[in-house]
Each structure stands twice: as C-alpha cells, then as structure tokens.
Short mmCIF file of C-alpha atoms in Angstrom, two decimals:
data_model
loop_
_atom_site.label_atom_id
_atom_site.label_comp_id
_atom_site.label_asym_id
_atom_site.label_seq_id
_atom_site.Cartn_x
_atom_site.Cartn_y
_atom_site.Cartn_z
CA UNK A 1 12.75 -22.38 -2.99
CA UNK A 2 14.27 -24.99 -0.69
CA UNK A 3 12.13 -24.96 2.49
CA UNK A 4 15.33 -25.57 4.50
CA UNK A 5 16.71 -22.24 3.29
CA UNK A 6 15.54 -19.48 5.67
CA UNK A 7 14.90 -15.88 4.71
CA UNK A 8 16.11 -12.83 6.62
CA UNK A 9 14.31 -9.51 6.34
CA UNK A 10 16.35 -6.39 7.14
CA UNK A 11 13.84 -4.35 9.12
CA UNK A 12 15.98 -2.41 11.59
CA UNK A 13 16.53 0.90 9.82
CA UNK A 14 15.24 4.30 10.92
CA UNK A 15 13.42 5.07 7.64
CA UNK A 16 14.45 8.74 7.70
CA UNK A 17 13.19 9.33 4.13
CA UNK A 18 9.63 8.59 5.30
CA UNK A 19 9.61 11.47 7.80
CA UNK A 20 6.57 11.56 10.10
CA UNK A 21 5.09 8.41 8.51
CA UNK A 22 7.63 6.21 10.27
CA UNK A 23 8.28 8.29 13.38
CA UNK A 24 6.49 5.83 15.68
CA UNK A 25 5.85 2.87 13.37
CA UNK A 26 8.68 0.91 11.70
CA UNK A 27 8.34 1.02 7.93
CA UNK A 28 7.86 -2.76 7.71
CA UNK A 29 4.65 -2.32 9.72
CA UNK A 30 3.34 0.71 7.83
CA UNK A 31 -0.12 0.09 6.36
CA UNK A 32 -0.08 -0.76 2.67
CA UNK A 33 -3.46 -1.42 1.04
CA UNK A 34 -5.00 -1.90 4.48
CA UNK A 35 -2.41 -4.31 5.92
CA UNK A 36 1.01 -3.97 7.53
CA UNK A 37 3.59 -4.15 4.76
CA UNK A 38 5.30 -7.10 6.45
CA UNK A 39 2.21 -9.23 5.82
CA UNK A 40 2.58 -8.75 2.07
CA UNK A 41 6.23 -9.84 2.25
CA UNK A 42 5.48 -12.90 4.38
CA UNK A 43 2.69 -13.93 2.02
CA UNK A 44 5.07 -13.87 -0.94
CA UNK A 45 7.76 -15.77 0.97
CA UNK A 46 5.30 -18.48 1.98
CA UNK A 47 4.04 -18.83 -1.59
CA UNK A 48 7.66 -19.28 -2.75
CA UNK A 49 8.23 -22.24 -0.42
CA UNK A 50 10.07 -20.49 2.41
CA UNK A 51 9.12 -21.86 5.83
CA UNK A 52 11.35 -19.92 8.26
CA UNK A 53 11.92 -16.17 8.46
CA UNK A 54 14.29 -14.14 10.65
CA UNK A 55 13.37 -10.50 11.21
CA UNK A 56 16.52 -8.45 11.68
CA UNK A 57 15.49 -5.63 14.02
CA UNK A 58 16.92 -2.51 15.64
CA UNK A 59 14.98 0.75 15.55
CA UNK A 60 11.49 0.38 17.12
CA UNK A 61 12.05 -3.33 17.70
CA UNK A 62 9.37 -3.41 20.42
CA UNK A 63 6.71 -2.76 17.79
CA UNK A 64 7.52 -6.12 16.20
CA UNK A 65 7.29 -7.88 19.56
CA UNK A 66 3.75 -6.53 19.86
CA UNK A 67 2.80 -7.64 16.34
CA UNK A 68 1.21 -11.08 16.09
CA UNK A 69 0.73 -12.00 12.48
CA UNK A 70 -0.83 -13.52 10.49
CA UNK A 71 2.33 -15.50 9.81
CA UNK A 72 1.17 -17.45 6.73
CA UNK A 73 2.40 -20.81 8.14
CA UNK A 74 5.91 -19.40 8.65
CA UNK A 75 8.17 -19.86 11.66
CA UNK A 76 9.25 -16.34 12.68
CA UNK A 77 12.32 -15.46 14.74
CA UNK A 78 13.74 -12.10 15.84
CA UNK A 79 17.37 -10.99 15.81
CA UNK A 80 17.84 -7.63 17.53
CA UNK A 81 21.01 -5.56 17.06
CA UNK A 82 22.62 -4.40 20.33
CA UNK A 83 23.70 -1.26 18.44
CA UNK A 84 23.57 -0.09 14.81
CA UNK A 85 25.79 -2.51 12.87
CA UNK A 86 24.90 -1.69 9.27
CA UNK A 87 22.98 -4.10 7.06
CA UNK A 88 25.94 -6.46 6.72
CA UNK A 89 26.78 -6.41 10.42
CA UNK A 90 23.12 -7.01 11.29
CA UNK A 91 23.10 -10.17 9.21
CA UNK A 92 26.31 -11.39 10.81
CA UNK A 93 24.75 -10.79 14.23
CA UNK A 94 21.79 -12.94 13.11
CA UNK A 95 23.90 -15.91 11.93
CA UNK A 96 23.01 -18.10 14.97
CA UNK A 97 19.44 -18.10 13.61
CA UNK A 98 20.49 -18.99 10.06
CA UNK A 99 21.96 -21.89 8.16
CA UNK A 100 24.85 -22.16 5.72
CA UNK A 101 22.89 -20.22 3.08
CA UNK A 102 19.88 -17.94 3.28
CA UNK A 103 17.73 -15.54 1.30
CA UNK A 104 18.01 -11.81 2.12
CA UNK A 105 15.33 -9.19 1.55
CA UNK A 106 15.17 -5.53 2.47
CA UNK A 107 12.33 -4.58 4.79
CA UNK A 108 10.94 -2.09 2.27
CA UNK A 109 11.01 -4.19 -0.93
CA UNK A 110 7.89 -5.64 -2.56
CA UNK A 111 8.76 -8.39 -5.04
CA UNK A 112 5.61 -9.85 -6.55
CA UNK A 113 6.92 -13.09 -8.02
CA UNK A 114 8.16 -16.50 -6.95
CA UNK A 115 11.67 -16.65 -5.53
CA UNK A 116 12.29 -20.26 -6.52
CA UNK A 117 14.48 -19.20 -9.44
CA UNK A 118 16.93 -17.67 -6.98
CA UNK A 119 17.52 -21.04 -5.30
CA UNK A 120 17.76 -22.82 -8.66
CA UNK A 121 20.48 -20.40 -9.81
CA UNK A 122 22.37 -20.94 -6.54
CA UNK A 123 22.18 -24.71 -6.94
CA UNK A 124 23.32 -24.50 -10.55
CA UNK A 125 26.34 -22.21 -10.03
CA UNK A 126 27.27 -22.88 -6.40
CA UNK A 127 27.91 -19.25 -5.49
CA UNK A 128 26.02 -16.34 -3.91
CA UNK A 129 23.31 -14.86 -6.13
CA UNK A 130 21.98 -11.33 -6.54
CA UNK A 131 18.52 -10.65 -7.93
CA UNK A 132 18.79 -7.99 -10.63
CA UNK A 133 16.31 -6.20 -12.85
CA UNK A 134 17.04 -4.84 -16.35
CA UNK A 135 16.49 -1.28 -15.33
CA UNK A 136 18.26 1.05 -17.80
CA UNK A 137 17.91 3.82 -15.17
CA UNK A 138 14.10 3.73 -15.54
CA UNK A 139 13.00 3.20 -11.92
CA UNK A 140 16.19 4.31 -10.19
CA UNK A 141 19.90 4.59 -10.96
CA UNK A 142 21.26 1.31 -12.35
CA UNK A 143 23.99 0.00 -10.07
CA UNK A 144 24.99 -3.41 -11.47
CA UNK A 145 26.69 -4.41 -14.68
CA UNK A 146 25.69 -7.93 -15.61
CA UNK A 147 26.72 -10.31 -18.37
CA UNK A 148 24.61 -13.44 -18.75
CA UNK A 149 24.50 -14.91 -15.22
CA UNK A 150 27.41 -13.02 -13.61
CA UNK A 151 27.62 -9.69 -11.81
CA UNK A 152 30.67 -7.99 -13.34
CA UNK A 153 30.47 -4.72 -11.37
CA UNK A 154 28.38 -3.44 -8.48
CA UNK A 155 28.00 -0.13 -6.65
CA UNK A 156 25.78 0.83 -3.74
CA UNK A 157 24.53 3.93 -5.57
CA UNK A 158 24.99 4.12 -9.32
CA UNK A 159 27.46 2.73 -11.81
CA UNK A 160 28.55 4.11 -15.17
CA UNK A 161 27.61 1.77 -17.99
CA UNK A 162 25.31 -0.32 -15.79
CA UNK A 163 21.98 -1.51 -17.17
CA UNK A 164 20.64 -3.46 -14.17
CA UNK A 165 19.63 -2.59 -10.64
CA UNK A 166 19.84 -4.54 -7.40
CA UNK A 167 16.27 -5.83 -7.06
CA UNK A 168 16.37 -6.12 -3.28
CA UNK A 169 16.79 -9.88 -2.95
CA UNK A 170 19.83 -12.15 -2.76
CA UNK A 171 20.92 -15.61 -1.66
CA UNK A 172 24.09 -15.49 0.42
CA UNK A 173 26.41 -17.74 2.43
CA UNK A 174 27.16 -17.50 6.15
CA UNK A 175 30.91 -18.06 5.71
CA UNK A 176 31.28 -14.79 3.82
CA UNK A 177 29.88 -12.89 6.82
CA UNK A 178 32.00 -14.78 9.35
CA UNK A 179 35.13 -13.89 7.38
CA UNK A 180 34.36 -10.16 7.19
CA UNK A 181 37.01 -8.13 9.06
CA UNK A 182 34.72 -5.47 10.55
CA UNK A 183 31.86 -5.76 13.01
CA UNK A 184 29.95 -2.89 11.41
CA UNK A 185 29.57 -2.91 7.62
CA UNK A 186 27.06 -2.45 4.85
CA UNK A 187 25.70 -5.33 2.81
CA UNK A 188 26.78 -3.45 -0.32
CA UNK A 189 30.41 -3.79 0.85
CA UNK A 190 30.05 -7.56 0.72
CA UNK A 191 28.35 -7.37 -2.65
CA UNK A 192 31.28 -5.41 -4.07
CA UNK A 193 33.74 -7.88 -2.53
CA UNK A 194 31.93 -10.88 -4.05
CA UNK A 195 31.85 -9.14 -7.43
CA UNK A 196 35.58 -8.40 -7.40
CA UNK A 197 36.26 -12.01 -6.38
CA UNK A 198 34.30 -13.21 -9.43
CA UNK A 199 31.85 -15.22 -7.37
CA UNK A 200 28.58 -13.29 -7.53
CA UNK A 201 25.93 -14.77 -9.80
CA UNK A 202 23.00 -12.82 -11.25
CA UNK A 203 19.38 -13.92 -11.32
CA UNK A 204 17.20 -11.75 -13.55
CA UNK A 205 13.93 -11.19 -11.71
CA UNK A 206 10.81 -11.48 -13.90
CA UNK A 207 9.11 -8.25 -12.79
CA UNK A 208 10.10 -4.83 -11.51
CA UNK A 209 10.29 -4.31 -7.75
CA UNK A 210 8.43 -1.76 -5.65
CA UNK A 211 9.63 -0.08 -2.46
CA UNK A 212 8.18 1.76 0.53
CA UNK A 213 11.45 3.39 1.60
CA UNK A 214 10.25 6.75 0.29
CA UNK A 215 6.90 8.54 0.53
CA UNK A 216 6.49 8.39 -3.25
CA UNK A 217 7.24 4.66 -3.28
CA UNK A 218 4.82 3.98 -0.40
CA UNK A 219 2.05 5.90 -2.17
CA UNK A 220 2.73 4.10 -5.48
CA UNK A 221 2.54 0.63 -3.91
CA UNK A 222 -0.63 1.55 -2.01
CA UNK A 223 -2.28 2.52 -5.29
CA UNK A 224 -1.06 -0.60 -7.08
CA UNK A 225 -2.24 -3.07 -4.45
CA UNK A 226 -5.55 -1.32 -3.88
CA UNK A 227 -6.23 -1.39 -7.62
CA UNK A 228 -5.32 -5.08 -7.74
CA UNK A 229 -7.62 -5.80 -4.79
CA UNK A 230 -10.50 -3.89 -6.38
CA UNK A 231 -10.01 -5.75 -9.68
CA UNK A 232 -10.05 -9.09 -7.86
CA UNK A 233 -13.23 -8.11 -5.99
CA UNK A 234 -14.96 -7.30 -9.25
CA UNK A 235 -13.91 -10.64 -10.73
CA UNK A 236 -15.27 -12.74 -7.84
CA UNK A 237 -18.49 -10.77 -7.23
CA UNK A 238 -21.44 -12.58 -8.88
CA UNK A 239 -23.33 -10.61 -11.44
CA UNK A 240 -26.68 -9.32 -10.14
#
C-alpha cells in the first residue's frame, strides 16, 4: 500500500445489534482476544504499509479520546460528526483530513491479509476499487455481481444472481464525495452510483472477512484469535 494513502475507519455507529455489549463501549473498542478490536485493525493496517489513519467518530466519541494506543507507528487523527450523517456523509465530513484517494474500512471488519493488492488494482485501473470475496451466500447474503475486475452490480443488502460480497474494504476518491448532492447519505449509495457509471473496480480479497457487528460475529472472532494466539504460544514455547 502506498504510505501516502491514508485509511479511514468508520467507527461512529451505535452498534444496536450488539445490545448491552456496546451500550457504554463503542464496538471498535470492544475486547477481542484480550485487546480492543481497534488494535487488531491498526496492526493489520501498519503491516500493509499504511502510515496515517483517520477515525471517523460519532456515537461515544469521548471513549476514543480517552484511548491511547498502542498505535503501531501510525499517525492517528479523529473526525467527529456534528450529527449523524450516514457512512457516506461521515467520510465527506472527514475529507479535510484525507488526500485525493484513501482506503476505507468499517469499524467492525477484521481482514487478516495485506491490503497492498487494493492499491495495486487502483494504480492499474485508475478508478475506485471495492474489495470483494467470492461468497456464494456462504457467510452472508452476496451483494455484488463481479466479472473479472469490474463490479457489474451492487446492492447494500442482497442481490439476485450475485456470487460475491462486499468484504468491508475499498479505495475511494475524494472528488466523488465532494460531488454528492446530499449532506447525509450511505456509503452504499455511492457504491451503487459508481457501479452504474461503470467505474468501480473489483479486488478479490484472498481470505474471508470476519465482523464484530453482531454478537455471533464477535464471539466467532474471539474464538478464532484466541485459538491462533494459543497455537503461536505453543510453537514458541521451548520443549521441557
């Protein structure tokens, strides 16, 4: 990933599907395998070559002000919505912190792979890029129809005939947000617009994504990362 390309993490939602778990703690700071979830995301971003991250905040924003890392050698900035603007409107509000292009992640997505391929696809095709996973409705409803390296159709929820799912990562351009006619809008609205305009590329991510937006997803990722940590501990512990 180009170190000059910042990443923005959408972490301002109310996390209503998590119920009492996220009543006082924003979901990005929920403990996952013994650490705030945000730390796992920042670790992956740093390993991919990202050097600057903007946290897009709203609900429980003060909790992020009180959180002090570790930052994994990243420069962290906050952009706080004055009112709920939707995921698209929140990014437009954050544009003063961003450059001409930037990587976007959801605050509840765990993507355990390098993101460098996303930047390479953007450089190759010169258009916004969506990370997609060949899903076939296995992990959730497929919502993107993809042919080779193009998104042919996209829906926020599900899409008839789709075999891929939005993997929770994209590389977008500031000009598309500046040109949007409404102050409050969803990121999926922009995705659909880019698809209809024929200028939304697809990058097939190498592994499935995990999410902590639901209780079941949070529990699944806790188990996965704890198992991985235990396996690593066994590998590095000298035999007695």
